[in-house]
JSON list of C-alpha atoms in Angstrom, two decimals:
[
{"chain": "A", "resi": 208, "resn": "SER", "atom": "CA", "xyz": [-107.92, -34.37, 19.94]},
{"chain": "A", "resi": 209, "resn": "HIS", "atom": "CA", "xyz": [-110.63, -36.82, 20.99]},
{"chain": "A", "resi": 210, "resn": "GLU", "atom": "CA", "xyz": [-113.21, -36.56, 23.73]},
{"chain": "A", "resi": 211, "resn": "SER", "atom": "CA", "xyz": [-112.14, -38.36, 26.92]},
{"chain": "A", "resi": 212, "resn": "GLY", "atom": "CA", "xyz": [-115.16, -40.73, 26.77]},
{"chain": "A", "resi": 213, "resn": "MET", "atom": "CA", "xyz": [-114.53, -41.87, 23.19]},
{"chain": "A", "resi": 214, "resn": "THR", "atom": "CA", "xyz": [-114.18, -45.65, 22.89]},
{"chain": "A", "resi": 215, "resn": "SER", "atom": "CA", "xyz": [-114.00, -46.25, 19.12]},
{"chain": "A", "resi": 216, "resn": "GLU", "atom": "CA", "xyz": [-113.59, -44.51, 15.77]},
{"chain": "A", "resi": 217, "resn": "LEU", "atom": "CA", "xyz": [-114.59, -47.57, 13.75]},
{"chain": "A", "resi": 218, "resn": "LEU", "atom": "CA", "xyz": [-117.77, -47.36, 11.64]},
{"chain": "A", "resi": 219, "resn": "ASP", "atom": "CA", "xyz": [-118.56, -51.04, 11.28]},
{"chain": "A", "resi": 220, "resn": "ASP", "atom": "CA", "xyz": [-122.36, -51.10, 11.56]},
{"chain": "A", "resi": 221, "resn": "TYR", "atom": "CA", "xyz": [-124.12, -49.20, 8.77]},
{"chain": "A", "resi": 222, "resn": "GLU", "atom": "CA", "xyz": [-127.39, -50.22, 7.07]},
{"chain": "A", "resi": 223, "resn": "GLU", "atom": "CA", "xyz": [-129.99, -48.60, 4.83]},
{"chain": "A", "resi": 224, "resn": "GLY", "atom": "CA", "xyz": [-133.35, -50.09, 3.95]},
{"chain": "A", "resi": 225, "resn": "THR", "atom": "CA", "xyz": [-137.11, -49.95, 4.04]},
{"chain": "A", "resi": 226, "resn": "ALA", "atom": "CA", "xyz": [-139.71, -51.29, 6.44]},
{"chain": "A", "resi": 227, "resn": "GLN", "atom": "CA", "xyz": [-143.47, -51.84, 6.21]},
{"chain": "A", "resi": 228, "resn": "VAL", "atom": "CA", "xyz": [-145.42, -49.80, 8.77]},
{"chain": "A", "resi": 229, "resn": "VAL", "atom": "CA", "xyz": [-149.13, -50.07, 9.48]},
{"chain": "A", "resi": 230, "resn": "PHE", "atom": "CA", "xyz": [-151.44, -48.09, 11.74]},
{"chain": "A", "resi": 231, "resn": "ARG", "atom": "CA", "xyz": [-153.28, -50.28, 14.22]},
{"chain": "A", "resi": 232, "resn": "ASP", "atom": "CA", "xyz": [-155.22, -50.20, 17.45]},
{"chain": "A", "resi": 233, "resn": "SER", "atom": "CA", "xyz": [-153.80, -51.23, 20.82]},
{"chain": "A", "resi": 234, "resn": "GLU", "atom": "CA", "xyz": [-156.06, -54.21, 21.46]},
{"chain": "A", "resi": 235, "resn": "SER", "atom": "CA", "xyz": [-154.43, -57.42, 22.80]},
{"chain": "A", "resi": 236, "resn": "THR", "atom": "CA", "xyz": [-154.90, -58.84, 19.29]},
{"chain": "A", "resi": 237, "resn": "PRO", "atom": "CA", "xyz": [-154.35, -55.65, 17.24]},
{"chain": "A", "resi": 238, "resn": "ASN", "atom": "CA", "xyz": [-156.54, -54.74, 14.29]},
{"chain": "A", "resi": 239, "resn": "ASN", "atom": "CA", "xyz": [-154.72, -53.08, 11.39]},
{"chain": "A", "resi": 240, "resn": "CYS", "atom": "CA", "xyz": [-155.76, -50.25, 9.13]},
{"chain": "A", "resi": 241, "resn": "THR", "atom": "CA", "xyz": [-155.36, -50.81, 5.40]},
{"chain": "A", "resi": 242, "resn": "MET", "atom": "CA", "xyz": [-152.58, -48.60, 4.10]},
{"chain": "A", "resi": 243, "resn": "ALA", "atom": "CA", "xyz": [-152.99, -46.74, 0.79]},
{"chain": "A", "resi": 244, "resn": "THR", "atom": "CA", "xyz": [-151.12, -48.36, -2.09]},
{"chain": "A", "resi": 245, "resn": "GLY", "atom": "CA", "xyz": [-147.50, -47.19, -2.07]},
{"chain": "A", "resi": 246, "resn": "TYR", "atom": "CA", "xyz": [-147.78, -45.45, 1.33]},
{"chain": "A", "resi": 247, "resn": "GLY", "atom": "CA", "xyz": [-146.92, -48.07, 3.95]},
{"chain": "A", "resi": 248, "resn": "THR", "atom": "CA", "xyz": [-143.17, -48.19, 3.35]},
{"chain": "A", "resi": 249, "resn": "ILE", "atom": "CA", "xyz": [-140.71, -46.08, 5.32]},
{"chain": "A", "resi": 250, "resn": "SER", "atom": "CA", "xyz": [-136.98, -45.55, 4.76]},
{"chain": "A", "resi": 251, "resn": "TYR", "atom": "CA", "xyz": [-134.37, -46.03, 7.44]},
{"chain": "A", "resi": 252, "resn": "THR", "atom": "CA", "xyz": [-130.65, -45.66, 8.07]},
{"chain": "A", "resi": 253, "resn": "LYS", "atom": "CA", "xyz": [-128.98, -47.48, 10.98]},
{"chain": "A", "resi": 254, "resn": "ILE", "atom": "CA", "xyz": [-125.53, -46.40, 12.13]},
{"chain": "A", "resi": 255, "resn": "GLY", "atom": "CA", "xyz": [-124.32, -48.35, 15.14]},
{"chain": "A", "resi": 256, "resn": "ASP", "atom": "CA", "xyz": [-127.14, -48.31, 17.69]},
{"chain": "A", "resi": 257, "resn": "THR", "atom": "CA", "xyz": [-128.90, -45.25, 16.18]},
{"chain": "A", "resi": 258, "resn": "VAL", "atom": "CA", "xyz": [-131.80, -45.64, 13.74]},
{"chain": "A", "resi": 259, "resn": "HIS", "atom": "CA", "xyz": [-133.26, -42.76, 11.71]},
{"chain": "A", "resi": 260, "resn": "CYS", "atom": "CA", "xyz": [-136.60, -43.37, 9.94]},
{"chain": "A", "resi": 261, "resn": "SER", "atom": "CA", "xyz": [-138.85, -41.19, 7.81]},
{"chain": "A", "resi": 262, "resn": "GLY", "atom": "CA", "xyz": [-141.98, -41.79, 5.86]},
{"chain": "A", "resi": 263, "resn": "ASP", "atom": "CA", "xyz": [-145.22, -40.72, 4.25]},
{"chain": "A", "resi": 264, "resn": "LEU", "atom": "CA", "xyz": [-147.94, -43.00, 5.65]},
{"chain": "A", "resi": 265, "resn": "ARG", "atom": "CA", "xyz": [-151.51, -42.95, 4.38]},
{"chain": "A", "resi": 266, "resn": "VAL", "atom": "CA", "xyz": [-154.58, -44.92, 5.38]},
{"chain": "A", "resi": 267, "resn": "SER", "atom": "CA", "xyz": [-157.18, -46.09, 2.89]},
{"chain": "A", "resi": 268, "resn": "SER", "atom": "CA", "xyz": [-159.43, -47.91, 5.39]},
{"chain": "A", "resi": 269, "resn": "LYS", "atom": "CA", "xyz": [-159.65, -48.21, 9.17]},
{"chain": "A", "resi": 270, "resn": "GLY", "atom": "CA", "xyz": [-160.97, -51.76, 8.75]},
{"chain": "A", "resi": 271, "resn": "SER", "atom": "CA", "xyz": [-162.21, -53.35, 11.98]},
{"chain": "A", "resi": 272, "resn": "THR", "atom": "CA", "xyz": [-160.08, -51.25, 14.34]},
{"chain": "A", "resi": 273, "resn": "VAL", "atom": "CA", "xyz": [-161.62, -50.44, 17.74]},
{"chain": "A", "resi": 274, "resn": "SER", "atom": "CA", "xyz": [-162.48, -46.73, 17.79]},
{"chain": "A", "resi": 275, "resn": "SER", "atom": "CA", "xyz": [-161.79, -46.27, 21.53]},
{"chain": "A", "resi": 276, "resn": "SER", "atom": "CA", "xyz": [-158.40, -48.01, 21.36]},
{"chain": "A", "resi": 277, "resn": "THR", "atom": "CA", "xyz": [-155.10, -46.07, 21.23]},
{"chain": "A", "resi": 278, "resn": "LEU", "atom": "CA", "xyz": [-153.62, -45.34, 17.78]},
{"chain": "A", "resi": 279, "resn": "ARG", "atom": "CA", "xyz": [-150.24, -46.95, 17.13]},
{"chain": "A", "resi": 280, "resn": "ALA", "atom": "CA", "xyz": [-147.93, -47.28, 14.15]},
{"chain": "A", "resi": 281, "resn": "ASN", "atom": "CA", "xyz": [-146.27, -50.70, 14.02]},
{"chain": "A", "resi": 282, "resn": "GLY", "atom": "CA", "xyz": [-143.34, -51.99, 12.00]},
{"chain": "A", "resi": 283, "resn": "LEU", "atom": "CA", "xyz": [-140.28, -49.89, 12.79]},
{"chain": "A", "resi": 284, "resn": "PRO", "atom": "CA", "xyz": [-137.23, -51.78, 11.47]},
{"chain": "A", "resi": 285, "resn": "PHE", "atom": "CA", "xyz": [-135.58, -52.41, 14.88]},
{"chain": "A", "resi": 286, "resn": "VAL", "atom": "CA", "xyz": [-136.89, -52.79, 18.41]},
{"chain": "A", "resi": 287, "resn": "SER", "atom": "CA", "xyz": [-136.07, -49.75, 20.55]},
{"chain": "A", "resi": 288, "resn": "ARG", "atom": "CA", "xyz": [-133.56, -50.01, 23.38]},
{"chain": "A", "resi": 289, "resn": "ASN", "atom": "CA", "xyz": [-134.88, -51.63, 26.56]},
{"chain": "A", "resi": 290, "resn": "SER", "atom": "CA", "xyz": [-132.87, -49.32, 28.83]},
{"chain": "A", "resi": 291, "resn": "ASP", "atom": "CA", "xyz": [-132.54, -45.57, 29.17]},
{"chain": "A", "resi": 292, "resn": "PRO", "atom": "CA", "xyz": [-132.64, -43.71, 26.86]},
{"chain": "A", "resi": 293, "resn": "GLY", "atom": "CA", "xyz": [-135.16, -46.10, 25.27]},
{"chain": "A", "resi": 294, "resn": "LYS", "atom": "CA", "xyz": [-137.93, -43.60, 24.53]},
{"chain": "A", "resi": 295, "resn": "SER", "atom": "CA", "xyz": [-137.76, -41.17, 21.60]},
{"chain": "A", "resi": 296, "resn": "ALA", "atom": "CA", "xyz": [-140.06, -38.48, 20.25]},
{"chain": "A", "resi": 297, "resn": "VAL", "atom": "CA", "xyz": [-141.48, -38.64, 16.72]},
{"chain": "A", "resi": 298, "resn": "THR", "atom": "CA", "xyz": [-141.27, -35.44, 14.68]},
{"chain": "A", "resi": 299, "resn": "ILE", "atom": "CA", "xyz": [-144.58, -34.95, 12.88]},
{"chain": "A", "resi": 300, "resn": "GLY", "atom": "CA", "xyz": [-144.35, -32.78, 9.79]},
{"chain": "A", "resi": 301, "resn": "VAL", "atom": "CA", "xyz": [-147.92, -33.25, 8.53]},
{"chain": "A", "resi": 302, "resn": "ALA", "atom": "CA", "xyz": [-150.96, -34.96, 10.04]},
{"chain": "A", "resi": 303, "resn": "THR", "atom": "CA", "xyz": [-154.22, -34.52, 8.14]},
{"chain": "A", "resi": 304, "resn": "ASN", "atom": "CA", "xyz": [-157.74, -35.93, 8.08]},
{"chain": "A", "resi": 305, "resn": "LEU", "atom": "CA", "xyz": [-158.16, -35.86, 11.85]},
{"chain": "A", "resi": 306, "resn": "ASN", "atom": "CA", "xyz": [-161.28, -35.84, 14.04]},
{"chain": "A", "resi": 307, "resn": "MET", "atom": "CA", "xyz": [-159.75, -34.49, 17.24]},
{"chain": "A", "resi": 308, "resn": "GLY", "atom": "CA", "xyz": [-162.56, -32.25, 18.45]},
{"chain": "A", "resi": 309, "resn": "GLY", "atom": "CA", "xyz": [-161.06, -29.58, 20.72]},
{"chain": "A", "resi": 310, "resn": "ALA", "atom": "CA", "xyz": [-157.55, -31.03, 20.82]},
{"chain": "A", "resi": 311, "resn": "ASP", "atom": "CA", "xyz": [-154.74, -28.52, 20.41]},
{"chain": "A", "resi": 312, "resn": "SER", "atom": "CA", "xyz": [-151.93, -30.82, 19.28]},
{"chain": "A", "resi": 313, "resn": "ILE", "atom": "CA", "xyz": [-150.88, -34.32, 18.29]},
{"chain": "A", "resi": 314, "resn": "ARG", "atom": "CA", "xyz": [-147.62, -35.99, 19.23]},
{"chain": "A", "resi": 315, "resn": "ALA", "atom": "CA", "xyz": [-146.08, -39.45, 19.08]},
{"chain": "A", "resi": 316, "resn": "TYR", "atom": "CA", "xyz": [-143.24, -41.32, 20.73]},
{"chain": "A", "resi": 317, "resn": "ILE", "atom": "CA", "xyz": [-141.59, -44.72, 20.71]},
{"chain": "A", "resi": 318, "resn": "GLU", "atom": "CA", "xyz": [-141.70, -46.58, 24.01]},
{"chain": "A", "resi": 319, "resn": "LYS", "atom": "CA", "xyz": [-138.86, -48.77, 25.34]},
{"chain": "A", "resi": 320, "resn": "ASN", "atom": "CA", "xyz": [-138.46, -52.27, 23.86]},
{"chain": "A", "resi": 321, "resn": "THR", "atom": "CA", "xyz": [-140.96, -51.97, 21.02]},
{"chain": "A", "resi": 322, "resn": "ASN", "atom": "CA", "xyz": [-141.15, -51.33, 17.29]},
{"chain": "A", "resi": 323, "resn": "ASP", "atom": "CA", "xyz": [-144.35, -49.25, 17.64]},
{"chain": "A", "resi": 324, "resn": "PHE", "atom": "CA", "xyz": [-144.87, -45.58, 18.05]},
{"chain": "A", "resi": 325, "resn": "ILE", "atom": "CA", "xyz": [-147.80, -44.37, 20.12]},
{"chain": "A", "resi": 326, "resn": "PHE", "atom": "CA", "xyz": [-149.94, -41.28, 19.50]},
{"chain": "A", "resi": 327, "resn": "ARG", "atom": "CA", "xyz": [-151.11, -38.76, 22.10]},
{"chain": "A", "resi": 328, "resn": "ILE", "atom": "CA", "xyz": [-153.21, -35.60, 21.95]},
{"chain": "A", "resi": 329, "resn": "ASN", "atom": "CA", "xyz": [-153.31, -32.54, 24.15]},
{"chain": "A", "resi": 330, "resn": "ASP", "atom": "CA", "xyz": [-156.26, -30.28, 24.75]},
{"chain": "A", "resi": 331, "resn": "SER", "atom": "CA", "xyz": [-157.09, -27.59, 27.28]},
{"chain": "A", "resi": 332, "resn": "SER", "atom": "CA", "xyz": [-159.92, -29.55, 28.93]},
{"chain": "A", "resi": 333, "resn": "ASN", "atom": "CA", "xyz": [-158.44, -33.09, 29.14]},
{"chain": "A", "resi": 334, "resn": "GLY", "atom": "CA", "xyz": [-154.68, -32.46, 29.14]},
{"chain": "A", "resi": 335, "resn": "ASP", "atom": "CA", "xyz": [-152.34, -35.04, 27.62]},
{"chain": "A", "resi": 336, "resn": "THR", "atom": "CA", "xyz": [-154.16, -38.29, 26.73]},
{"chain": "A", "resi": 337, "resn": "ASP", "atom": "CA", "xyz": [-153.85, -41.30, 24.45]},
{"chain": "A", "resi": 338, "resn": "MET", "atom": "CA", "xyz": [-155.11, -40.60, 20.93]},
{"chain": "A", "resi": 339, "resn": "ALA", "atom": "CA", "xyz": [-158.02, -42.92, 20.12]},
{"chain": "A", "resi": 340, "resn": "MET", "atom": "CA", "xyz": [-158.51, -44.55, 16.71]},
{"chain": "A", "resi": 341, "resn": "SER", "atom": "CA", "xyz": [-161.67, -42.43, 16.41]},
{"chain": "A", "resi": 342, "resn": "ALA", "atom": "CA", "xyz": [-159.43, -39.33, 16.07]},
{"chain": "A", "resi": 343, "resn": "ILE", "atom": "CA", "xyz": [-158.39, -40.32, 12.53]},
{"chain": "A", "resi": 344, "resn": "ASP", "atom": "CA", "xyz": [-160.57, -40.76, 9.49]},
{"chain": "A", "resi": 345, "resn": "ALA", "atom": "CA", "xyz": [-160.21, -43.36, 6.74]},
{"chain": "A", "resi": 346, "resn": "ASN", "atom": "CA", "xyz": [-157.83, -41.09, 4.76]},
{"chain": "A", "resi": 347, "resn": "PHE", "atom": "CA", "xyz": [-155.38, -40.21, 7.58]},
{"chain": "A", "resi": 348, "resn": "ILE", "atom": "CA", "xyz": [-151.98, -38.96, 6.31]},
{"chain": "A", "resi": 349, "resn": "LEU", "atom": "CA", "xyz": [-148.80, -38.73, 8.40]},
{"chain": "A", "resi": 350, "resn": "LEU", "atom": "CA", "xyz": [-145.40, -37.42, 7.29]},
{"chain": "A", "resi": 351, "resn": "PHE", "atom": "CA", "xyz": [-142.83, -38.02, 10.02]},
{"chain": "A", "resi": 352, "resn": "SER", "atom": "CA", "xyz": [-139.23, -38.59, 11.03]},
{"chain": "A", "resi": 353, "resn": "LEU", "atom": "CA", "xyz": [-137.89, -40.43, 14.05]},
{"chain": "A", "resi": 354, "resn": "THR", "atom": "CA", "xyz": [-134.46, -41.14, 15.48]},
{"chain": "A", "resi": 355, "resn": "TYR", "atom": "CA", "xyz": [-134.11, -43.77, 18.19]},
{"chain": "A", "resi": 356, "resn": "LYS", "atom": "CA", "xyz": [-131.63, -46.12, 19.89]},
{"chain": "A", "resi": 357, "resn": "THR", "atom": "CA", "xyz": [-131.67, -49.91, 19.52]},
{"chain": "A", "resi": 358, "resn": "ASP", "atom": "CA", "xyz": [-129.85, -52.81, 21.17]},
{"chain": "A", "resi": 359, "resn": "SER", "atom": "CA", "xyz": [-129.74, -54.65, 17.79]}
]
């Protein structure tokens, strides 16, 4: 028997692919990091309005990024939903080569209506704050997965 809210059993929207993702700052004209060769491509699967992505992203140079600006990853394959639930958490498996001082943890999330994910840190003295570009070094590595909703 089916759930009372079910509207369709048809799987007519399935896609697999790759997307190029780059770390960048949050300036009005963003400055990109240079990604290590072979480490800027993520894999994705889209089923209906649900997108699952995973990747191994590595920086080789921070370039001319602004150190006080918030760290973002740009280039998710679809823009996130512009209505609730539009936000989604990023699962971080590994994050290395960090300069976070006394920070206790790192997290990331995708905001509504964007193809970026945004990084935050938490520490006992400052609480939950945006993660600045200065918190990563030129060899930053991030292994992650993310599932989010899209209107596409």
